[in-house]
């Protein structure tokens, strides 16, 4: 039951963000500059900056995770090779 609730909350948040961003980038250019609706949105330059920043941060996180996995995997392989080499020396 909790997983359905979390899924529904994630769906609502994603839909809200999508509608807000779509309104901001696609509809607001056609609204007069003095209209009070512009007070609900940041400057248009952030419509490009925010996705770029999010993509760069996401790539950095994924790259760091992959780097850590590769380093740990290499350490395990080196330790295993060391044990195998030590076992051959004794025999």
mmCIF file of N, CA, C and O in Angstrom:
data_model
loop_
_atom_site.group_PDB
_atom_site.id
_atom_site.type_symbol
_atom_site.label_atom_id
_atom_site.label_comp_id
_atom_site.label_asym_id
_atom_site.label_seq_id
_atom_site.Cartn_x
_atom_site.Cartn_y
_atom_site.Cartn_z
ATOM 1 N N UNK A 1 0.818 -1.197 0.000
ATOM 2 C CA UNK A 1 0.000 0.000 0.000
ATOM 3 C C UNK A 1 0.860 1.259 0.000
ATOM 4 O O UNK A 1 0.545 2.221 -0.682
ATOM 5 N N UNK A 2 1.968 1.216 0.762
ATOM 6 C CA UNK A 2 2.850 2.377 0.837
ATOM 7 C C UNK A 2 3.506 2.660 -0.511
ATOM 8 O O UNK A 2 3.677 3.814 -0.896
ATOM 9 N N UNK A 3 3.860 1.594 -1.241
ATOM 10 C CA UNK A 3 4.492 1.794 -2.536
ATOM 11 C C UNK A 3 3.555 2.475 -3.528
ATOM 12 O O UNK A 3 3.981 3.300 -4.335
ATOM 13 N N UNK A 4 2.265 2.174 -3.466
ATOM 14 C CA UNK A 4 1.297 2.835 -4.345
ATOM 15 C C UNK A 4 1.151 4.311 -3.982
ATOM 16 O O UNK A 4 1.029 5.166 -4.858
ATOM 17 N N UNK A 5 1.189 4.594 -2.690
ATOM 18 C CA UNK A 5 1.088 5.974 -2.238
ATOM 19 C C UNK A 5 2.309 6.784 -2.682
ATOM 20 O O UNK A 5 2.183 7.912 -3.167
ATOM 21 N N UNK A 6 3.485 6.189 -2.533
ATOM 22 C CA UNK A 6 4.711 6.861 -2.958
ATOM 23 C C UNK A 6 4.710 7.057 -4.469
ATOM 24 O O UNK A 6 5.082 8.114 -4.981
ATOM 25 N N UNK A 7 4.272 6.047 -5.195
ATOM 26 C CA UNK A 7 4.185 6.154 -6.655
ATOM 27 C C UNK A 7 3.225 7.243 -7.096
ATOM 28 O O UNK A 7 3.515 8.000 -8.024
ATOM 29 N N UNK A 8 2.105 7.331 -6.426
ATOM 30 C CA UNK A 8 1.122 8.373 -6.766
ATOM 31 C C UNK A 8 1.681 9.755 -6.453
ATOM 32 O O UNK A 8 1.500 10.688 -7.236
ATOM 33 N N UNK A 9 2.384 9.887 -5.326
ATOM 34 C CA UNK A 9 2.988 11.177 -4.980
ATOM 35 C C UNK A 9 4.044 11.570 -6.011
ATOM 36 O O UNK A 9 4.105 12.736 -6.428
ATOM 37 N N UNK A 10 4.856 10.618 -6.437
ATOM 38 C CA UNK A 10 5.875 10.902 -7.454
ATOM 39 C C UNK A 10 5.228 11.302 -8.777
ATOM 40 O O UNK A 10 5.720 12.203 -9.462
ATOM 41 N N UNK A 11 4.133 10.642 -9.131
ATOM 42 C CA UNK A 11 3.425 10.973 -10.366
ATOM 43 C C UNK A 11 2.836 12.381 -10.302
ATOM 44 O O UNK A 11 2.930 13.151 -11.272
ATOM 45 N N UNK A 12 2.277 12.745 -9.169
ATOM 46 C CA UNK A 12 1.704 14.084 -9.009
ATOM 47 C C UNK A 12 2.784 15.148 -9.073
ATOM 48 O O UNK A 12 2.627 16.177 -9.737
ATOM 49 N N UNK A 13 3.916 14.904 -8.405
ATOM 50 C CA UNK A 13 5.015 15.875 -8.438
ATOM 51 C C UNK A 13 5.554 16.022 -9.857
ATOM 52 O O UNK A 13 5.776 17.138 -10.340
ATOM 53 N N UNK A 14 5.766 14.906 -10.555
ATOM 54 C CA UNK A 14 6.287 14.956 -11.922
ATOM 55 C C UNK A 14 5.326 15.683 -12.856
ATOM 56 O O UNK A 14 5.755 16.491 -13.694
ATOM 57 N N UNK A 15 4.045 15.426 -12.712
ATOM 58 C CA UNK A 15 3.052 16.098 -13.546
ATOM 59 C C UNK A 15 3.013 17.593 -13.263
ATOM 60 O O UNK A 15 2.942 18.411 -14.191
ATOM 61 N N UNK A 16 3.089 17.966 -11.993
ATOM 62 C CA UNK A 16 3.081 19.382 -11.625
ATOM 63 C C UNK A 16 4.304 20.099 -12.183
ATOM 64 O O UNK A 16 4.184 21.194 -12.750
ATOM 65 N N UNK A 17 5.473 19.486 -12.042
ATOM 66 C CA UNK A 17 6.701 20.098 -12.563
ATOM 67 C C UNK A 17 6.617 20.227 -14.078
ATOM 68 O O UNK A 17 6.986 21.261 -14.651
ATOM 69 N N UNK A 18 6.131 19.196 -14.746
ATOM 70 C CA UNK A 18 6.003 19.241 -16.201
ATOM 71 C C UNK A 18 5.063 20.359 -16.645
ATOM 72 O O UNK A 18 5.394 21.123 -17.565
ATOM 73 N N UNK A 19 3.901 20.464 -16.004
ATOM 74 C CA UNK A 19 2.945 21.506 -16.389
ATOM 75 C C UNK A 19 3.487 22.903 -16.098
ATOM 76 O O UNK A 19 3.308 23.825 -16.904
ATOM 77 N N UNK A 20 4.148 23.076 -14.962
ATOM 78 C CA UNK A 20 4.725 24.376 -14.619
ATOM 79 C C UNK A 20 5.791 24.776 -15.638
ATOM 80 O O UNK A 20 5.792 25.890 -16.160
ATOM 81 N N UNK A 21 6.708 23.856 -15.942
ATOM 82 C CA UNK A 21 7.789 24.157 -16.880
ATOM 83 C C UNK A 21 7.246 24.408 -18.285
ATOM 84 O O UNK A 21 7.704 25.312 -18.983
ATOM 85 N N UNK A 22 6.264 23.610 -18.699
ATOM 86 C CA UNK A 22 5.676 23.794 -20.023
ATOM 87 C C UNK A 22 4.976 25.148 -20.129
ATOM 88 O O UNK A 22 5.131 25.856 -21.130
ATOM 89 N N UNK A 23 4.244 25.515 -19.097
ATOM 90 C CA UNK A 23 3.588 26.821 -19.096
ATOM 91 C C UNK A 23 4.620 27.938 -19.140
ATOM 92 O O UNK A 23 4.478 28.909 -19.882
ATOM 93 N N UNK A 24 5.666 27.786 -18.349
ATOM 94 C CA UNK A 24 6.716 28.798 -18.262
ATOM 95 C C UNK A 24 7.419 28.997 -19.593
ATOM 96 O O UNK A 24 7.672 30.120 -20.028
ATOM 97 N N UNK A 25 7.769 27.909 -20.271
ATOM 98 C CA UNK A 25 8.583 28.019 -21.481
ATOM 99 C C UNK A 25 7.769 28.199 -22.754
ATOM 100 O O UNK A 25 8.238 28.847 -23.688
ATOM 101 N N UNK A 26 6.577 27.623 -22.820
ATOM 102 C CA UNK A 26 5.834 27.656 -24.075
ATOM 103 C C UNK A 26 4.690 28.666 -24.113
ATOM 104 O O UNK A 26 4.356 29.170 -25.180
ATOM 105 N N UNK A 27 4.097 28.960 -22.966
ATOM 106 C CA UNK A 27 2.952 29.858 -22.980
ATOM 107 C C UNK A 27 3.277 31.278 -22.533
ATOM 108 O O UNK A 27 2.668 32.234 -23.016
ATOM 109 N N UNK A 28 4.210 31.431 -21.609
ATOM 110 C CA UNK A 28 4.494 32.751 -21.062
ATOM 111 C C UNK A 28 5.072 33.747 -22.071
ATOM 112 O O UNK A 28 4.867 34.946 -21.917
ATOM 113 N N UNK A 29 5.792 33.319 -23.098
ATOM 114 C CA UNK A 29 6.259 34.309 -24.083
ATOM 115 C C UNK A 29 5.117 35.041 -24.791
ATOM 116 O O UNK A 29 5.308 36.131 -25.309
ATOM 117 N N UNK A 30 3.923 34.467 -24.810
ATOM 118 C CA UNK A 30 2.790 35.073 -25.496
ATOM 119 C C UNK A 30 1.939 35.945 -24.572
ATOM 120 O O UNK A 30 0.955 36.526 -25.017
ATOM 121 N N UNK A 31 2.316 36.010 -23.286
ATOM 122 C CA UNK A 31 1.579 36.834 -22.319
ATOM 123 C C UNK A 31 2.290 38.173 -22.209
ATOM 124 O O UNK A 31 3.523 38.238 -22.200
ATOM 125 N N UNK A 32 1.538 39.249 -22.114
ATOM 126 C CA UNK A 32 2.132 40.590 -22.004
ATOM 127 C C UNK A 32 3.072 40.667 -20.806
ATOM 128 O O UNK A 32 2.831 40.065 -19.760
ATOM 129 N N UNK A 33 4.144 41.446 -20.964
ATOM 130 C CA UNK A 33 5.177 41.538 -19.925
ATOM 131 C C UNK A 33 4.642 42.117 -18.616
ATOM 132 O O UNK A 33 5.122 41.782 -17.547
ATOM 133 N N UNK A 34 3.646 42.977 -18.654
ATOM 134 C CA UNK A 34 3.124 43.587 -17.446
ATOM 135 C C UNK A 34 2.057 42.761 -16.747
ATOM 136 O O UNK A 34 1.558 43.155 -15.687
ATOM 137 N N UNK A 35 1.716 41.624 -17.282
ATOM 138 C CA UNK A 35 0.654 40.803 -16.711
ATOM 139 C C UNK A 35 1.106 40.217 -15.368
ATOM 140 O O UNK A 35 2.250 39.792 -15.219
ATOM 141 N N UNK A 36 0.215 40.162 -14.377
ATOM 142 C CA UNK A 36 0.585 39.639 -13.052
ATOM 143 C C UNK A 36 0.954 38.159 -13.061
ATOM 144 O O UNK A 36 1.585 37.668 -12.121
ATOM 145 N N UNK A 37 0.607 37.450 -14.104
ATOM 146 C CA UNK A 37 0.955 36.035 -14.202
ATOM 147 C C UNK A 37 2.476 35.831 -14.257
ATOM 148 O O UNK A 37 2.985 34.786 -13.837
ATOM 149 N N UNK A 38 3.203 36.831 -14.728
ATOM 150 C CA UNK A 38 4.667 36.733 -14.807
ATOM 151 C C UNK A 38 5.315 36.684 -13.420
ATOM 152 O O UNK A 38 6.464 36.260 -13.300
ATOM 153 N N UNK A 39 4.600 37.107 -12.395
ATOM 154 C CA UNK A 39 5.152 37.078 -11.041
ATOM 155 C C UNK A 39 5.322 35.651 -10.507
ATOM 156 O O UNK A 39 6.069 35.428 -9.557
ATOM 157 N N UNK A 40 4.651 34.679 -11.107
ATOM 158 C CA UNK A 40 4.731 33.293 -10.652
ATOM 159 C C UNK A 40 5.907 32.529 -11.260
ATOM 160 O O UNK A 40 6.141 31.379 -10.889
ATOM 161 N N UNK A 41 6.624 33.148 -12.185
ATOM 162 C CA UNK A 41 7.692 32.455 -12.893
ATOM 163 C C UNK A 41 8.996 33.236 -12.800
ATOM 164 O O UNK A 41 8.997 34.465 -12.837
ATOM 165 N N UNK A 42 10.136 32.530 -12.718
ATOM 166 C CA UNK A 42 11.434 33.218 -12.735
ATOM 167 C C UNK A 42 11.740 33.759 -14.127
ATOM 168 O O UNK A 42 11.023 33.462 -15.089
ATOM 169 N N UNK A 43 12.832 34.516 -14.283
ATOM 170 C CA UNK A 43 13.209 35.010 -15.616
ATOM 171 C C UNK A 43 13.410 33.858 -16.607
ATOM 172 O O UNK A 43 13.804 32.751 -16.232
ATOM 173 N N UNK A 44 13.153 34.157 -17.868
ATOM 174 C CA UNK A 44 13.204 33.107 -18.897
ATOM 175 C C UNK A 44 14.581 32.492 -19.085
ATOM 176 O O UNK A 44 14.694 31.359 -19.527
ATOM 177 N N UNK A 45 15.633 33.221 -18.751
ATOM 178 C CA UNK A 45 16.977 32.675 -18.929
ATOM 179 C C UNK A 45 17.161 31.409 -18.084
ATOM 180 O O UNK A 45 17.906 30.505 -18.445
ATOM 181 N N UNK A 46 16.437 31.316 -16.973
ATOM 182 C CA UNK A 46 16.539 30.132 -16.110
ATOM 183 C C UNK A 46 15.834 28.921 -16.714
ATOM 184 O O UNK A 46 16.052 27.790 -16.266
ATOM 185 N N UNK A 47 15.012 29.128 -17.725
ATOM 186 C CA UNK A 47 14.366 28.001 -18.396
ATOM 187 C C UNK A 47 15.396 27.141 -19.126
ATOM 188 O O UNK A 47 15.159 25.956 -19.365
ATOM 189 N N UNK A 48 16.524 27.732 -19.471
ATOM 190 C CA UNK A 48 17.613 26.981 -20.097
ATOM 191 C C UNK A 48 18.648 26.573 -19.051
ATOM 192 O O UNK A 48 19.149 25.451 -19.058
ATOM 193 N N UNK A 49 18.954 27.473 -18.145
ATOM 194 C CA UNK A 49 19.994 27.195 -17.147
ATOM 195 C C UNK A 49 19.643 26.026 -16.230
ATOM 196 O O UNK A 49 20.504 25.191 -15.947
ATOM 197 N N UNK A 50 18.418 25.978 -15.747
ATOM 198 C CA UNK A 50 18.036 24.919 -14.804
ATOM 199 C C UNK A 50 18.184 23.514 -15.396
ATOM 200 O O UNK A 50 18.795 22.646 -14.757
ATOM 201 N N UNK A 51 17.640 23.233 -16.584
ATOM 202 C CA UNK A 51 17.841 21.886 -17.134
ATOM 203 C C UNK A 51 19.315 21.556 -17.386
ATOM 204 O O UNK A 51 19.735 20.419 -17.166
ATOM 205 N N UNK A 52 20.090 22.553 -17.820
ATOM 206 C CA UNK A 52 21.517 22.296 -18.056
ATOM 207 C C UNK A 52 22.217 21.954 -16.743
ATOM 208 O O UNK A 52 23.004 21.003 -16.677
ATOM 209 N N UNK A 53 21.920 22.705 -15.689
ATOM 210 C CA UNK A 53 22.531 22.433 -14.388
ATOM 211 C C UNK A 53 22.118 21.057 -13.881
ATOM 212 O O UNK A 53 22.952 20.289 -13.382
ATOM 213 N N UNK A 54 20.833 20.717 -14.023
ATOM 214 C CA UNK A 54 20.352 19.413 -13.565
ATOM 215 C C UNK A 54 21.007 18.276 -14.349
ATOM 216 O O UNK A 54 21.410 17.258 -13.772
ATOM 217 N N UNK A 55 21.147 18.442 -15.649
ATOM 218 C CA UNK A 55 21.788 17.410 -16.471
ATOM 219 C C UNK A 55 23.258 17.256 -16.087
ATOM 220 O O UNK A 55 23.762 16.129 -15.962
ATOM 221 N N UNK A 56 23.963 18.365 -15.893
ATOM 222 C CA UNK A 56 25.369 18.285 -15.501
ATOM 223 C C UNK A 56 25.537 17.615 -14.144
ATOM 224 O O UNK A 56 26.431 16.769 -13.959
ATOM 225 N N UNK A 57 24.700 17.969 -13.187
ATOM 226 C CA UNK A 57 24.772 17.332 -11.869
ATOM 227 C C UNK A 57 24.447 15.839 -11.960
ATOM 228 O O UNK A 57 25.103 15.013 -11.316
ATOM 229 N N UNK A 58 23.446 15.501 -12.756
ATOM 230 C CA UNK A 58 23.096 14.094 -12.935
ATOM 231 C C UNK A 58 24.224 13.295 -13.558
ATOM 232 O O UNK A 58 24.532 12.186 -13.122
ATOM 233 N N UNK A 59 24.863 13.874 -14.570
ATOM 234 C CA UNK A 59 26.004 13.195 -15.203
ATOM 235 C C UNK A 59 27.169 13.039 -14.227
ATOM 236 O O UNK A 59 27.851 12.006 -14.214
ATOM 237 N N UNK A 60 27.386 14.049 -13.392
ATOM 238 C CA UNK A 60 28.452 13.968 -12.396
ATOM 239 C C UNK A 60 28.162 12.866 -11.380
ATOM 240 O O UNK A 60 29.065 12.100 -11.002
ATOM 241 N N UNK A 61 26.916 12.753 -10.945
ATOM 242 C CA UNK A 61 26.557 11.713 -9.977
ATOM 243 C C UNK A 61 26.698 10.330 -10.600
ATOM 244 O O UNK A 61 27.277 9.419 -9.989
ATOM 245 N N UNK A 62 26.192 10.155 -11.807
ATOM 246 C CA UNK A 62 26.300 8.857 -12.481
ATOM 247 C C UNK A 62 27.761 8.509 -12.746
ATOM 248 O O UNK A 62 28.193 7.372 -12.524
ATOM 249 N N UNK A 63 28.553 9.484 -13.197
ATOM 250 C CA UNK A 63 29.971 9.240 -13.442
ATOM 251 C C UNK A 63 30.719 8.883 -12.162
ATOM 252 O O UNK A 63 31.571 7.984 -12.159
ATOM 253 N N UNK A 64 30.404 9.557 -11.078
ATOM 254 C CA UNK A 64 31.046 9.238 -9.799
ATOM 255 C C UNK A 64 30.670 7.842 -9.331
ATOM 256 O O UNK A 64 31.523 7.085 -8.851
ATOM 257 N N UNK A 65 29.401 7.491 -9.480
ATOM 258 C CA UNK A 65 28.965 6.153 -9.089
ATOM 259 C C UNK A 65 29.679 5.082 -9.917
ATOM 260 O O UNK A 65 30.173 4.082 -9.362
ATOM 261 N N UNK A 66 29.731 5.276 -11.227
ATOM 262 C CA UNK A 66 30.416 4.299 -12.081
ATOM 263 C C UNK A 66 31.900 4.208 -11.748
ATOM 264 O O UNK A 66 32.478 3.118 -11.736
ATOM 265 N N UNK A 67 32.531 5.352 -11.465
ATOM 266 C CA UNK A 67 33.943 5.345 -11.073
ATOM 267 C C UNK A 67 34.166 4.577 -9.788
ATOM 268 O O UNK A 67 35.124 3.783 -9.676
ATOM 269 N N UNK A 68 33.296 4.786 -8.807
ATOM 270 C CA UNK A 68 33.430 4.057 -7.539
ATOM 271 C C UNK A 68 33.238 2.561 -7.744
ATOM 272 O O UNK A 68 33.973 1.746 -7.175
ATOM 273 N N UNK A 69 32.264 2.169 -8.553
ATOM 274 C CA UNK A 69 32.028 0.751 -8.824
ATOM 275 C C UNK A 69 33.229 0.137 -9.523
ATOM 276 O O UNK A 69 33.660 -0.973 -9.185
ATOM 277 N N UNK A 70 33.810 0.855 -10.487
ATOM 278 C CA UNK A 70 34.969 0.328 -11.202
ATOM 279 C C UNK A 70 36.176 0.191 -10.280
ATOM 280 O O UNK A 70 36.913 -0.804 -10.351
ATOM 281 N N UNK A 71 36.381 1.161 -9.406
ATOM 282 C CA UNK A 71 37.511 1.091 -8.473
ATOM 283 C C UNK A 71 37.334 -0.074 -7.513
ATOM 284 O O UNK A 71 38.276 -0.842 -7.266
ATOM 285 N N UNK A 72 36.139 -0.234 -6.961
ATOM 286 C CA UNK A 72 35.886 -1.344 -6.026
ATOM 287 C C UNK A 72 36.023 -2.687 -6.724
ATOM 288 O O UNK A 72 36.562 -3.642 -6.150
ATOM 289 N N UNK A 73 35.542 -2.778 -7.953
ATOM 290 C CA UNK A 73 35.655 -4.021 -8.712
ATOM 291 C C UNK A 73 37.124 -4.355 -8.977
ATOM 292 O O UNK A 73 37.531 -5.510 -8.864
ATOM 293 N N UNK A 74 37.897 -3.327 -9.307
ATOM 294 C CA UNK A 74 39.315 -3.542 -9.561
ATOM 295 C C UNK A 74 40.035 -3.981 -8.288
ATOM 296 O O UNK A 74 40.918 -4.837 -8.335
ATOM 297 N N UNK A 75 39.667 -3.406 -7.145
ATOM 298 C CA UNK A 75 40.284 -3.808 -5.874
ATOM 299 C C UNK A 75 39.966 -5.260 -5.547
ATOM 300 O O UNK A 75 40.826 -6.000 -5.081
ATOM 301 N N UNK A 76 38.718 -5.672 -5.792
ATOM 302 C CA UNK A 76 38.340 -7.060 -5.530
ATOM 303 C C UNK A 76 39.113 -8.017 -6.432
ATOM 304 O O UNK A 76 39.580 -9.068 -5.994
ATOM 305 N N UNK A 77 39.257 -7.647 -7.708
ATOM 306 C CA UNK A 77 40.010 -8.486 -8.633
ATOM 307 C C UNK A 77 41.470 -8.570 -8.220
ATOM 308 O O UNK A 77 42.089 -9.638 -8.284
ATOM 309 N N UNK A 78 42.042 -7.454 -7.782
ATOM 310 C CA UNK A 78 43.446 -7.447 -7.358
ATOM 311 C C UNK A 78 43.625 -8.293 -6.108
ATOM 312 O O UNK A 78 44.610 -9.051 -5.992
ATOM 313 N N UNK A 79 42.704 -8.207 -5.157
ATOM 314 C CA UNK A 79 42.792 -9.012 -3.942
ATOM 315 C C UNK A 79 42.654 -10.493 -4.266
ATOM 316 O O UNK A 79 43.367 -11.333 -3.709
ATOM 317 N N UNK A 80 41.740 -10.824 -5.174
ATOM 318 C CA UNK A 80 41.553 -12.219 -5.567
ATOM 319 C C UNK A 80 42.794 -12.752 -6.276
ATOM 320 O O UNK A 80 43.232 -13.869 -6.021
ATOM 321 N N UNK A 81 43.378 -11.950 -7.155
ATOM 322 C CA UNK A 81 44.594 -12.368 -7.853
ATOM 323 C C UNK A 81 45.744 -12.543 -6.866
ATOM 324 O O UNK A 81 46.568 -13.453 -7.015
ATOM 325 N N UNK A 82 45.797 -11.693 -5.861
ATOM 326 C CA UNK A 82 46.847 -11.795 -4.844
ATOM 327 C C UNK A 82 46.697 -13.086 -4.047
ATOM 328 O O UNK A 82 47.689 -13.760 -3.753
ATOM 329 N N UNK A 83 45.455 -13.453 -3.709
ATOM 330 C CA UNK A 83 45.226 -14.707 -2.984
ATOM 331 C C UNK A 83 45.584 -15.921 -3.836
ATOM 332 O O UNK A 83 46.160 -16.890 -3.336
ATOM 333 N N UNK A 84 45.246 -15.865 -5.109
ATOM 334 C CA UNK A 84 45.571 -16.966 -6.011
ATOM 335 C C UNK A 84 47.082 -17.100 -6.161
ATOM 336 O O UNK A 84 47.641 -18.208 -6.127
ATOM 337 N N UNK A 85 47.777 -15.964 -6.281
ATOM 338 C CA UNK A 85 49.239 -15.993 -6.407
ATOM 339 C C UNK A 85 49.867 -16.501 -5.131
ATOM 340 O O UNK A 85 50.855 -17.263 -5.171
ATOM 341 N N UNK A 86 49.339 -16.117 -3.984
ATOM 342 C CA UNK A 86 49.890 -16.587 -2.701
ATOM 343 C C UNK A 86 49.641 -18.090 -2.546
ATOM 344 O O UNK A 86 50.481 -18.803 -2.012
ATOM 345 N N UNK A 87 48.512 -18.576 -3.022
ATOM 346 C CA UNK A 87 48.202 -19.997 -2.958
ATOM 347 C C UNK A 87 49.109 -20.818 -3.862
ATOM 348 O O UNK A 87 49.494 -21.941 -3.531
ATOM 349 N N UNK A 88 49.496 -20.289 -5.003
ATOM 350 C CA UNK A 88 50.395 -21.005 -5.924
ATOM 351 C C UNK A 88 51.817 -21.062 -5.379
ATOM 352 O O UNK A 88 52.532 -22.028 -5.604
ATOM 353 N N UNK A 89 52.220 -20.022 -4.654
ATOM 354 C CA UNK A 89 53.573 -20.011 -4.084
ATOM 355 C C UNK A 89 53.720 -21.084 -3.005
ATOM 356 O O UNK A 89 54.766 -21.696 -2.863
ATOM 357 N N UNK A 90 52.652 -21.316 -2.230
ATOM 358 C CA UNK A 90 52.692 -22.308 -1.160
ATOM 359 C C UNK A 90 52.698 -23.706 -1.718
ATOM 360 O O UNK A 90 53.276 -24.613 -1.133
ATOM 361 N N UNK A 91 52.072 -23.914 -2.856
ATOM 362 C CA UNK A 91 51.951 -25.262 -3.413
ATOM 363 C C UNK A 91 53.154 -25.674 -4.168
ATOM 364 O O UNK A 91 54.225 -25.614 -4.121
#
